[in-house]
Structures are given as structure tokens and as C-alpha cells.
XYZ file of C-alpha atoms in Angstrom:
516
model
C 49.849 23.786 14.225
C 48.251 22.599 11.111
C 51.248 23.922 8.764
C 54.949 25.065 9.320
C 55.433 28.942 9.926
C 57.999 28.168 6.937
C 55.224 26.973 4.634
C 53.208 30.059 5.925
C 55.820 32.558 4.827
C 56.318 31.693 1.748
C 52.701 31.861 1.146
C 52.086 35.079 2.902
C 55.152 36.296 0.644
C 53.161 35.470 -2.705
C 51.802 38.651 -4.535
C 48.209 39.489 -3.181
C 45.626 39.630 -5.585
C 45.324 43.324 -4.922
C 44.102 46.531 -7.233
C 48.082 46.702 -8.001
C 48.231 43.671 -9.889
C 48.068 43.263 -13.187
C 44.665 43.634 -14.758
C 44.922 41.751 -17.533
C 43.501 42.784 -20.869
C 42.200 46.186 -21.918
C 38.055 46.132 -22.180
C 38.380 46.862 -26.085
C 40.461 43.560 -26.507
C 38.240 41.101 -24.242
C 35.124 39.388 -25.614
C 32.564 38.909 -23.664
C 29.790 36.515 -24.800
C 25.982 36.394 -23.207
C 26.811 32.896 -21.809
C 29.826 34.335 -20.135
C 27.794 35.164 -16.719
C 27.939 33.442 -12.895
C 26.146 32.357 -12.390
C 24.868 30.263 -15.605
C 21.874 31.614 -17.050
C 18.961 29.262 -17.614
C 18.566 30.256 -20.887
C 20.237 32.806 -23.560
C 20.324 32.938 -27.720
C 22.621 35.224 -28.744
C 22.490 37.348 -31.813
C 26.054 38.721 -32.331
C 25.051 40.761 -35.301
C 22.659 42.752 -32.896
C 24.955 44.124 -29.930
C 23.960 47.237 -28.818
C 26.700 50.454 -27.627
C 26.458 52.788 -24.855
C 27.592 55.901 -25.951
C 26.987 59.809 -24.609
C 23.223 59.805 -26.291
C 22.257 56.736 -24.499
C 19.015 57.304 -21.314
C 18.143 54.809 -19.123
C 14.074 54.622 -18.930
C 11.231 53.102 -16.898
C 11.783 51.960 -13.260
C 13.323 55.027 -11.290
C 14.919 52.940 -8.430
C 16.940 50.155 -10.440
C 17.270 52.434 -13.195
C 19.415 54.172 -10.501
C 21.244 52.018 -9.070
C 22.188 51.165 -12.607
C 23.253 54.193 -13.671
C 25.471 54.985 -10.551
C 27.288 51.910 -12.032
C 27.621 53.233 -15.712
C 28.298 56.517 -14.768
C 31.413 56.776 -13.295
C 33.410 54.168 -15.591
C 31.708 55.948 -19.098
C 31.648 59.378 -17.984
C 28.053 59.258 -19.411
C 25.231 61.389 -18.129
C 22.526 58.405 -18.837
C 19.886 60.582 -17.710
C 16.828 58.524 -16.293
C 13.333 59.052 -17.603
C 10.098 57.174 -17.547
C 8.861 57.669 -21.119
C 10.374 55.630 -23.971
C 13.047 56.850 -25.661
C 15.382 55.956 -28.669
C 18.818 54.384 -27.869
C 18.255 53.488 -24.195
C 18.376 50.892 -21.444
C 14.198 50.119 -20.650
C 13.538 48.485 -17.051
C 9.788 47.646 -16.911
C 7.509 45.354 -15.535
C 5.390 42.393 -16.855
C 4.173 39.308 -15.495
C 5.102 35.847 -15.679
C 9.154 35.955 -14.534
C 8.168 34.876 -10.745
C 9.628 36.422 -7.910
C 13.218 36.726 -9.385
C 13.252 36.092 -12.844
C 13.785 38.457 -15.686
C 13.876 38.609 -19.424
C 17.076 40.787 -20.652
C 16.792 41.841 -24.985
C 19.778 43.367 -26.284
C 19.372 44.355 -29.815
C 21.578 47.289 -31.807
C 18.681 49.970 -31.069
C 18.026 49.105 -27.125
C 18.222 47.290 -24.625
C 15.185 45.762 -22.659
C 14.913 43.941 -18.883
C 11.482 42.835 -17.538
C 10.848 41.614 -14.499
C 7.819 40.931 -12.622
C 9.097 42.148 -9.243
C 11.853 44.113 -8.083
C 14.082 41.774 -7.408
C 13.934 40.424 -10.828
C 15.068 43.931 -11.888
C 18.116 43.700 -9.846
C 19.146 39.992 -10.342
C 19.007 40.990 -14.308
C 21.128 44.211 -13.803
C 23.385 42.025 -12.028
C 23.703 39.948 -15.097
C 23.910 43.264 -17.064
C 26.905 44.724 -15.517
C 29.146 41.220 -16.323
C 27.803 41.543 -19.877
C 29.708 44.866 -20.117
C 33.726 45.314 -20.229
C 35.599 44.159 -16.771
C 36.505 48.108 -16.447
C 32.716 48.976 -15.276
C 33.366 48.063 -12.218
C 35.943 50.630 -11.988
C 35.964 54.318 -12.542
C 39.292 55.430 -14.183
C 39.368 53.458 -17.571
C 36.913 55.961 -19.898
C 38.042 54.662 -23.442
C 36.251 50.838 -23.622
C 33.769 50.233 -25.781
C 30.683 50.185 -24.059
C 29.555 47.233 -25.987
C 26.001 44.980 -24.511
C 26.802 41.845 -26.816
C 23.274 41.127 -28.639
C 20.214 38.689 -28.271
C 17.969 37.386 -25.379
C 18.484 35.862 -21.741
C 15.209 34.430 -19.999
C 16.445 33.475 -16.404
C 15.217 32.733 -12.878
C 16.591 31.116 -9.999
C 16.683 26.974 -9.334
C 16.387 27.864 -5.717
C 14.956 30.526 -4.069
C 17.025 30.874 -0.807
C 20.176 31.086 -1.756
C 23.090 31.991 1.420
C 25.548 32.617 3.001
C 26.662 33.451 6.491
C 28.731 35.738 8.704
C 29.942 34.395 11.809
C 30.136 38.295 14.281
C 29.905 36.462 17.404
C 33.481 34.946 17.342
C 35.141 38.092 16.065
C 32.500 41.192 15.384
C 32.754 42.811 11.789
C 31.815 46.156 11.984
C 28.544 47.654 10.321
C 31.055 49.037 7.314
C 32.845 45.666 6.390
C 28.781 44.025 6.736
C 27.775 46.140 4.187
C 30.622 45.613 1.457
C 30.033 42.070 2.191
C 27.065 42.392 1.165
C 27.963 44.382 -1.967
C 30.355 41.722 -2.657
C 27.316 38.614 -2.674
C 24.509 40.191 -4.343
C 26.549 40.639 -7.451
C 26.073 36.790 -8.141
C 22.331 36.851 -6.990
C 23.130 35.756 -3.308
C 19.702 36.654 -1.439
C 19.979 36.005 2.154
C 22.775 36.670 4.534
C 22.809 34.692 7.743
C 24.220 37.062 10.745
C 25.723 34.474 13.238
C 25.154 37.135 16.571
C 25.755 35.135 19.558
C 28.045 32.648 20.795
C 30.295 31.384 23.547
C 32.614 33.907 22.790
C 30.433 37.206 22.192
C 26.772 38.806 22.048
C 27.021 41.078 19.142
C 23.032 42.514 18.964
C 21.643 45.076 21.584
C 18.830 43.712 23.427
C 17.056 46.364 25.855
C 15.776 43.651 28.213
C 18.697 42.229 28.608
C 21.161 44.849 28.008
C 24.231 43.128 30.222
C 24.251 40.653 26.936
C 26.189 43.495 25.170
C 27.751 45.564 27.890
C 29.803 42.159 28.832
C 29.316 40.191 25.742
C 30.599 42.514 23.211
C 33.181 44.385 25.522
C 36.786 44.976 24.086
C 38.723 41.358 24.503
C 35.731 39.338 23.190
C 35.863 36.708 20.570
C 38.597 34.336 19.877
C 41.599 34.991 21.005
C 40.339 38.175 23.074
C 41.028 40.223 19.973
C 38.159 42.290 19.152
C 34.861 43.556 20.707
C 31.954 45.231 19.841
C 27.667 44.733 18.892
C 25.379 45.776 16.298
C 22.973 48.684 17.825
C 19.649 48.166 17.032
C 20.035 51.671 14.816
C 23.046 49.469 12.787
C 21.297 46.206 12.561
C 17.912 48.631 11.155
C 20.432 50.062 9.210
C 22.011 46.982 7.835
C 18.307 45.573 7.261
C 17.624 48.114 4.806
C 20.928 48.505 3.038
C 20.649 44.704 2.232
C 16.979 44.930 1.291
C 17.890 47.522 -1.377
C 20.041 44.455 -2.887
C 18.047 42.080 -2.830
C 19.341 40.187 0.091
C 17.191 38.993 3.232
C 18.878 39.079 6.661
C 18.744 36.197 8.769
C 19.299 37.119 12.841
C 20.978 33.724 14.476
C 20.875 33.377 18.329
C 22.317 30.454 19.008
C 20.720 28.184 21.577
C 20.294 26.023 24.365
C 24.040 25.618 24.220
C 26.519 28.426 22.276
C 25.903 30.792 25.112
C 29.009 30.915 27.797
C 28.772 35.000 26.927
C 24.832 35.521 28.287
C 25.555 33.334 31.058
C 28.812 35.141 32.212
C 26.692 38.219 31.799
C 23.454 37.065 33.250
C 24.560 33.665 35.643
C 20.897 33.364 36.584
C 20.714 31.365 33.126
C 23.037 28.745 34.516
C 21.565 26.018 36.879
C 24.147 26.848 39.864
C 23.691 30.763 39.398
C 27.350 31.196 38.781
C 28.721 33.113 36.171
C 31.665 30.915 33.911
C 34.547 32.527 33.288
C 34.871 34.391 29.693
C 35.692 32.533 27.407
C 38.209 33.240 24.033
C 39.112 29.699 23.008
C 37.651 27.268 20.024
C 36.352 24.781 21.839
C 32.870 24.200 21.956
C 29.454 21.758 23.362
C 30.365 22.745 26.745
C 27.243 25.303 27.628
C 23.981 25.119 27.600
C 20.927 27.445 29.292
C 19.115 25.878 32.544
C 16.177 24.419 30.463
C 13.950 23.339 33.978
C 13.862 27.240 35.050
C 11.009 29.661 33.923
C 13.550 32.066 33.740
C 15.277 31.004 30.252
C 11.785 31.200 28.467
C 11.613 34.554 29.575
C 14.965 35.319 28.656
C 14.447 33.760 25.686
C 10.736 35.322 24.485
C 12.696 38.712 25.408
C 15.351 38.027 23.299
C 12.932 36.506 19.824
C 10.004 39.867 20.737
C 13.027 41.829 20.443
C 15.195 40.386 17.268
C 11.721 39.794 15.487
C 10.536 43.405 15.793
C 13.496 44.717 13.582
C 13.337 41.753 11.430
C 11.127 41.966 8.359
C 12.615 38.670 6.928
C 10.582 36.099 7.332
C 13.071 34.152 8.959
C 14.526 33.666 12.570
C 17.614 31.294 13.612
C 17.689 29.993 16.562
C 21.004 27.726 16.622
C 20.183 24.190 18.118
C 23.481 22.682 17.038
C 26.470 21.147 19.611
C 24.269 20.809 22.471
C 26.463 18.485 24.163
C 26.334 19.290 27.753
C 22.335 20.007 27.571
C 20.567 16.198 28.124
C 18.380 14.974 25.116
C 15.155 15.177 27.201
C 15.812 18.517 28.114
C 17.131 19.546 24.762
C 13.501 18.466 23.276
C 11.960 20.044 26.168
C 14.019 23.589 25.016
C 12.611 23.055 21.394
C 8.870 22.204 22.627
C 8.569 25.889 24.127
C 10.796 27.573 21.674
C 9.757 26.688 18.714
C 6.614 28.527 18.863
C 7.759 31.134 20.369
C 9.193 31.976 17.223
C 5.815 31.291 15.462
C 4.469 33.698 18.335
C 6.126 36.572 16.868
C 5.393 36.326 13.253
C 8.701 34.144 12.065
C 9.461 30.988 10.531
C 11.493 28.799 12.623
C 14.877 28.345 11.566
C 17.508 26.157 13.138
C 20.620 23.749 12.322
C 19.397 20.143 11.055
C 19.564 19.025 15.306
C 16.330 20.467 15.429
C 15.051 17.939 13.897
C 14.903 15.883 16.480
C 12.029 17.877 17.961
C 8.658 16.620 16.880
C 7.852 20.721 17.207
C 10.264 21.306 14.572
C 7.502 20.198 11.807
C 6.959 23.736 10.849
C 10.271 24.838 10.913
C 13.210 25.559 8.582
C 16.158 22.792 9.428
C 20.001 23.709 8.134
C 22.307 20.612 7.426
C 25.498 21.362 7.839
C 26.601 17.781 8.256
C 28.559 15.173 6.386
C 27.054 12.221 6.480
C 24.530 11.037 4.296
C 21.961 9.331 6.494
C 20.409 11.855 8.729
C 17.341 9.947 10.000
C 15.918 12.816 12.321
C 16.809 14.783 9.282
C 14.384 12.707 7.026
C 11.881 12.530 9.734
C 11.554 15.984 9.969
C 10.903 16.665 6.207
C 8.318 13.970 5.833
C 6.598 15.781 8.748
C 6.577 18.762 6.930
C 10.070 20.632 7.783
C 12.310 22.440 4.682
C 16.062 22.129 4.301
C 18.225 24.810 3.785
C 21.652 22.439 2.573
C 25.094 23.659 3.960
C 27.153 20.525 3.704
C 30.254 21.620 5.786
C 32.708 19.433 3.670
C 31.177 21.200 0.673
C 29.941 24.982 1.975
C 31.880 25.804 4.805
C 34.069 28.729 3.963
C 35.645 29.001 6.803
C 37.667 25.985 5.457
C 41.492 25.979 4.046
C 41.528 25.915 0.449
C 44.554 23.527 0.794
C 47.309 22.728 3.348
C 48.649 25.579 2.722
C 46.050 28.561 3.250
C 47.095 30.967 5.656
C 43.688 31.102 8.081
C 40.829 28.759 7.773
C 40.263 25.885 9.702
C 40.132 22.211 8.516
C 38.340 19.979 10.481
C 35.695 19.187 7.657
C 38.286 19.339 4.994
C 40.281 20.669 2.674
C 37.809 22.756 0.100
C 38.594 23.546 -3.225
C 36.907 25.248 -5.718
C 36.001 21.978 -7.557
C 34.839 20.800 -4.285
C 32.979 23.478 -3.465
C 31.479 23.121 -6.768
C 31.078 19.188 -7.209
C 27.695 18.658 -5.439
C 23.825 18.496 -5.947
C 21.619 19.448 -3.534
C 18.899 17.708 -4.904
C 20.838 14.142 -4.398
C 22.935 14.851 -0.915
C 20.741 13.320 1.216
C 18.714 10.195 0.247
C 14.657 9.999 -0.093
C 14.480 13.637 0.571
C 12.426 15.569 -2.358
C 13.430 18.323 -3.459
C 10.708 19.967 -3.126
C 12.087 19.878 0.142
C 15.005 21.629 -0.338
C 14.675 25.652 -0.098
C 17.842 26.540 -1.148
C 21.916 26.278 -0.607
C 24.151 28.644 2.174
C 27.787 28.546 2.379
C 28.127 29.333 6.442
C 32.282 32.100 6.722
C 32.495 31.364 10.552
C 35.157 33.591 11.922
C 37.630 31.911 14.427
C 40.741 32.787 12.072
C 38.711 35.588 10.662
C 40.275 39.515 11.572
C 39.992 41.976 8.556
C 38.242 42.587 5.481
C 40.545 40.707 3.605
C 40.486 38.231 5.514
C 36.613 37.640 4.586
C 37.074 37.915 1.113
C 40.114 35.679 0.781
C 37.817 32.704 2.358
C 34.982 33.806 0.427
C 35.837 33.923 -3.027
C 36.105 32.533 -5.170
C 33.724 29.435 -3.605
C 31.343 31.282 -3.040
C 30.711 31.796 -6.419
C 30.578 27.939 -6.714
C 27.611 27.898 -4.148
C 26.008 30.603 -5.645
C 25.862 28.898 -9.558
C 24.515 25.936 -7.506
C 21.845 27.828 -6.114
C 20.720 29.655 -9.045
C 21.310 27.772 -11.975
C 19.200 25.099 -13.375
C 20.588 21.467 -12.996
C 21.369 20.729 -16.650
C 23.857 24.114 -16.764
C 26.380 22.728 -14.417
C 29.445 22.154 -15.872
C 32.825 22.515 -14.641
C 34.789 23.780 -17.609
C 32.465 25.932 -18.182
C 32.603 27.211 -14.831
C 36.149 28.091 -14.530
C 36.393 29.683 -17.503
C 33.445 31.778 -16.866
C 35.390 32.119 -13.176
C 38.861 32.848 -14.790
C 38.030 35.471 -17.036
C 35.947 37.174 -14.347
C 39.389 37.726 -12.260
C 40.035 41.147 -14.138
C 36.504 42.201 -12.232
C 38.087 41.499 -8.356
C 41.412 42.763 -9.502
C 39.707 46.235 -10.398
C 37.827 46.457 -7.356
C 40.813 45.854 -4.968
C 39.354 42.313 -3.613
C 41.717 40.207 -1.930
C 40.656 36.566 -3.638
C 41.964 33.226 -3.817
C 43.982 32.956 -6.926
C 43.303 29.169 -7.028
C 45.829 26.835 -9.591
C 42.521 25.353 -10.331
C 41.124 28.268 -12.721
C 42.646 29.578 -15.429
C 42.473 33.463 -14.688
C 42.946 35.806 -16.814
């Protein structure tokens, strides 16, 4: 055991950070400023003398669908009709459209007669509401205090993302979170502009996706007494992963399927043993070991398991993206583990996807048009470097910097620790840009911070190892270079505390912050 089951009960006895706590400050009493949001905004000039106030007379105007989603966030905290029109209108909250923001960017004016957010596409819209609802008191994001001062402080915020693939990723294969906890998860992210969630759906352990050519893969593979430990069981439908697709897309976030392969998959093979080399099926397995299985690469009839499995995955996938694992492979040979990326590669292609795979793809000469994932610690990777000069993009998921999954300290209750103890400084105290040597970063498509779920079991648990690092990731990802500064960031952090404490998230109260 990594700790005492002393040192665990008295940290399992410390108050939760639960809706019953304390929630600090009443809205009329806290400032907020227009530099106060997380992530950092590239730019913002305030104009204090020009803050505008939601009161019972106030519309919200131009684009029906965020103008929506934004009022069913005013609504119930105000107790404000905010109808939603299309025309202009005096005292109101205009969403329109105009070029030159990019894909994400936006352009928020908040002056004493109305507010303003353009956009050039719809997920600028949403990134600047995001931004909009931390510019208003901590008690919007609950619906029972009606007496703040619905106050927008004044002046302008021009913003756009650093990166454009910014991640993280859920780890269902090793214990399967239901469609219901998925989609708070992703509530929880795209509030700080996270864009893509990673679905990890296979593994030794479990098959977590229906696949109708294959459909043993989640009759045995997600059966009751799956995952670690044999607690838990269960798959996504393709009606729930559809499902999930579109709730996330209405956020803003992009999900990326993982099947994890040549080796990760003990839980096909016990369900189909015609994808081992002896034809015998391996036992089940619920441990945390892993490198010990790998498909039969030198038999025709992995491709066509394999093809099966991409057609399927890629037909409900409208991301552009497709995972296919690659990492651990010890018990597949490196011959036949270049072999396995040679015909795989482009069967991804095949189907309309961009390869995707962890930074041991690299080795492949194939994987020149793929999209590689370093999750390592070193910082000479020279397959790594290959790769990119040949044409291949980085996704960056440092483990001793991303991995959530991590204990916060020696004292976390859950979380693992094999890359390291990860702090919210830690998780914050990086570059992308400089990790690896001689790669450009024109390179680099963005930052993910992988939540695999060994120790993983409730909702709670999820958010506990989530925030607040992922937070840390996500200013990374988004913010330009020159805005990253720690003080700043755990202020900004601290006094956004009162926000999870509303909403009933379980968070790590880390000593490092000073919450409010």
C-alpha cells in the first residue's frame, strides 16, 4: 500500500468540499474584475465606469441557439424572463456574427447600455458565454440566491485559443461511467473551453462500445464483474455513444473514440480467442497490470476484426479524429508491431479519419499522416521527432505533468503514483511549446490531461482527480504564452471555489490556492 489506512482516515474524515460547505461571500460583496477568468484571456481593457446590470427589462438578442443556452443559465439564478429575440433591442445581451475571430475566438463589449459577443462561428459564441457566466456573481451557477446584483463589470475582451485541441480523457474501459456521469463530465470541462474529450473504450479489462460485427466484445467484455477489481460492468450502445456525440457537440467539445491496440485487448480475446495466435481464450482479467496482450498480427483475421471494428466506430463519429492506442505493446515483437501499424494506419484513413495514436506510433514510418500523443517523461523521444519532421502532429500529455489519474500528494485517497506526485503547480509549471526539444510548435496541436480509472468508482471520484488541474491544463491550452503566471492563476483559481461549492462538486481543496 502506498499510504497507511491511518493516514487515509484522517483524510477521508476531512470536510468534503460539498454544496454544504460554506460558500463564502454573498455575490453583492465579491468583485469580480474582467481579468478574473480561467482561463486567462488574451486580451481585455476594462472600463469600470461602464459595467452594465441585468435587471427584469433586460432581452437577450441575435443568435437563437447560444442565446438559449444562455438564458437557461440566467434564468433560474435572476428569476428574469430574458426573453430572446432577433431584432435589436435596448438594454440587452447581443450574440451575432462577424468575421475575423477564427474558429473559436470572440470579441465580448460590456458597456452600461449592452452588452455585445461576436464570434465568427459557433463555437466562438459559446467559448465567450463561457467567459460571460464567470464575469457574473459566483451565485449564477446556482438557482436559489435571487438578490445579487446582476452586475457584467464594463469594457472589452478580444480572445481566442493558443491551441486548438485542447483535452482531456475518460478512461470507461477499466471501470465504465455511465452515459449520465459522461455527460456532467462534460458539463463540468466545457466551462473552461475544454474541446475534445478522449473516450478510452477498450482495454484488458473491458469493451465498453457495441460493435454489431463483433457483438461478443460487449456481451463478455462489458458483463457485470468487468474492470478493475471486478467491480462494475457495462458498454455504451451505439444509441448512447450517438447520444453522447451530440450532447457534447452542443458544447463545443469533439469526442475522440480510443480502441486500444495491438496489445490492451485481454477482453476481445477472451471474447473472441480466434484473435490470439493459439486460439485460446485468456482468462478475464481485473488486475493493473499491463504489456502482457497483444492481437495475432500474422493472421488475416485481426485486419478484419479490426476494419470491422474502425467501419463501425467511424460511422457514428463525426470528429475528425480516431484513436487507435499503440502504447505498452510489450508482448507484440517490434517487426510485427510495425507490421500492425503498416495495415492499420490506413485503415483509419480508409474511413474518413485522422489517425490518432499514443507517441509509440511513431515508430511506424505509416504514422506520417497521423496524430501522435506523448504521454511520456523523458525529453528525448527520437521516434517522436522523427515522426514530426515526417509530417506527424503532437497532441502533448506529459504523464508527470497531465495525468490526472495521479495523487495530488502522499496523501490522496485514490489516484495512482507511478509518474508522480501532481500538484496544482505541477500541473501548471510546463510549456508545451519547449517539452520536447527541436520540435516546432507548429507541431504541436494542442494539450490533454488523460483521468484513467483504475481507482476511479463514482462521480466524485472523477471530479476529485479532475479539478482543480484540470483547470491548469486547460489555461495552458488556451491562453497565450505571455499570460501565464502563477499568482495570477491561483487567485483567479481561489476565488473561483465559491462556483464548485454552489454546484455540489467534490474538488480538491489544495493548501496550494488560496480559496475563498
Amino acid at each position: 500500500m502506498r499510504v497507511s489506512r491511518l493516514a487515509v482516515a484522517l483524510v477521508m474524515a476531512l470536510p468534503l468540499v460539498t454544496a454544504s460547505t460554506s460558500a463564502g461571500p454573498s455575490p453583492e460583496r465579491t468583485p469580480i474584475a474582467l481579468t478574473s477568468v480561467l482561463p486567462a484571456v488574451a486580451e481585455a481593457t476594462p472600463d469600470p465606469g461602464d459595467d452594465f446590470r441585468i435587471t427584469s427589462g433586460t432581452t437577450i438578442t441575435g443568435d437563437a441557439d447560444i442565446g438559449g443556452q444562455l438564458a437557461a443559465i440566467l434564468r433560474p439564478a435572476t428569476g428574469f424572463a430574458l426573453p430572446i429575440s432577433t431584432g435589436p433591442a435596448e438594454n440587452s445581451i447581443r450574440l451575432g456574427r462577424e468575421p475575423g475571430h477564427g474558429a473559436e475566438g470572440y470579441r465580448l463589449t460590456v458597456r452600461r447600455d449592452g452588452v455585445e459577443l461576436l464570434a465568427t462561428e459557433r463555437a466562438g459564441l459559446f467559448n465567450g458565454v463561457q467567459t460571460l457566466r464567470q464575469l457574473l456573481p459566483a451565485a449564477i451557477e446556482a438557482d436559489s440566491p435571487r438578490r445579487a446584483k446582476w452586475i457584467i463589470p464594463g469594457g472589452t475582451i478580444n480572445d481566442r485559443p493558443r491551441y486548438a485541441y485542447r483535452g482531456t480523457m475518460l478512461d470507461l474501459a477499466r471501470h465504465f461511467h455511465s452515459p449520465g456521469e459522461i455527460r456532467t463530465h462534460i458539463d463540468r470541462i466545457a466551462r473552461f473551453k475544454i474541446n475534445h474529450l478522449h473516450l478510452h473504450l477498450s482495454d484488458d479489462q473491458g469493451w465498453r462500445i457495441q460493435i454489431d460485427a463483433w457483438p461478443r466484445l460487449t456481451e463478455v467484455g462489458g458483463a457485470p464483474g468487468t474492470g478493475v477489481g471486478g467491480d462494475g460492468g457495462g458498454f455504451l450502445t451505439k444509441q448512447d455513444y450517438r447520444d453522447l456525440v451530440r450532447y457534447a457537440a452542443d458544447r463545443n467539445v469533439t469526442i475522440v473514440p480510443e480502441i486500444d491496440m495491438p496489445g490492451h485487448v485481454n477482453a476481445a480475446q477472451t471474447a473472441y480467442p480466434e484473435l490470439t495466435c493459439d486460439r485460446v481464450a485468456p482468462r478475464p482479467r481485473t488486475d493493473m497490470r499491463v504489456g502482457y496482450s497483444t492481437l495475432c498480427v500474422r493472421e488475416e483475421i485481426t485486419y478484419r476484426f479490426v476494419e470491422d471494428v474502425i467501419r463501425e466506430l467511424a460511422e457514428m463519429t463525426p470528429g475528425p479524429y480516431l484513436h487507435i492506442g499503440g502504447d505498452e505493446s510489450f508482448a507484440t515483437p517490434h517487426g510485427s508491431y510495425l507490421a500492425f501499424q503498416r495495415r492499420v494506419l490506413p485503415l483509419v484513413e480508409k474511413y474518413g479519419k485522422i489517425p490518432y495514436g499514443w507517441h509509440e506510433i511513431g515508430q511506424s514510418p505509416a504514422a506520417a499522416r497521423s496524430v501522435l500523443q506523448f504521454w511520456g517523461r523523458e525529453r528525448n523521444h527520437p521516434s517522436v521527432a522523427t515522426a514530426v519532421a515526417a509530417g506527424a502532429k503532437l497532441i502533448m500529455s506529459p504523464a508527470n505533468r497531465t495525468y490526472l489519474d495521479m495523487e495530488y500528494d502522499r496523501l490522496t485517497p485514490g489516484g495512482l503514483d507511478w509518474a508522480g506526485a501532481i500538484e496544482v503547480s505541477t500541473a501548471y509549471g510546463w510549456d508545451p511549446a519547449t517539452l520536447l526539444p527541436g520540435i516546432p510548435e507548429a507541431s504541436i496541436l494542442g494539450v490533454e490531461a488523460p483521468l484513467w480509472s483504475e481507482t476511479l468508482r463514482t462521480e466524485d471520484d472523477i471530479e476529485f482527480l479532475a479539478f482543480p488541474r484540470l483547470v491548469a491544463i486547460a489555461e495552458i491550452g488556451w491562453s497565450p504564452r505571455a499570460t501565464h503566471d502563477w499568482p495570477s492563476f491561483r487567485a483567479r483559481l481561489g476565488a473561483y471555489g465559491p462556483r464548485w461549492v454552489r454546484d455540489g462538486l467534490r474538488f480538491h481543496r489544495s493548501p496550494e490556492i488560496p480559496w475563498s
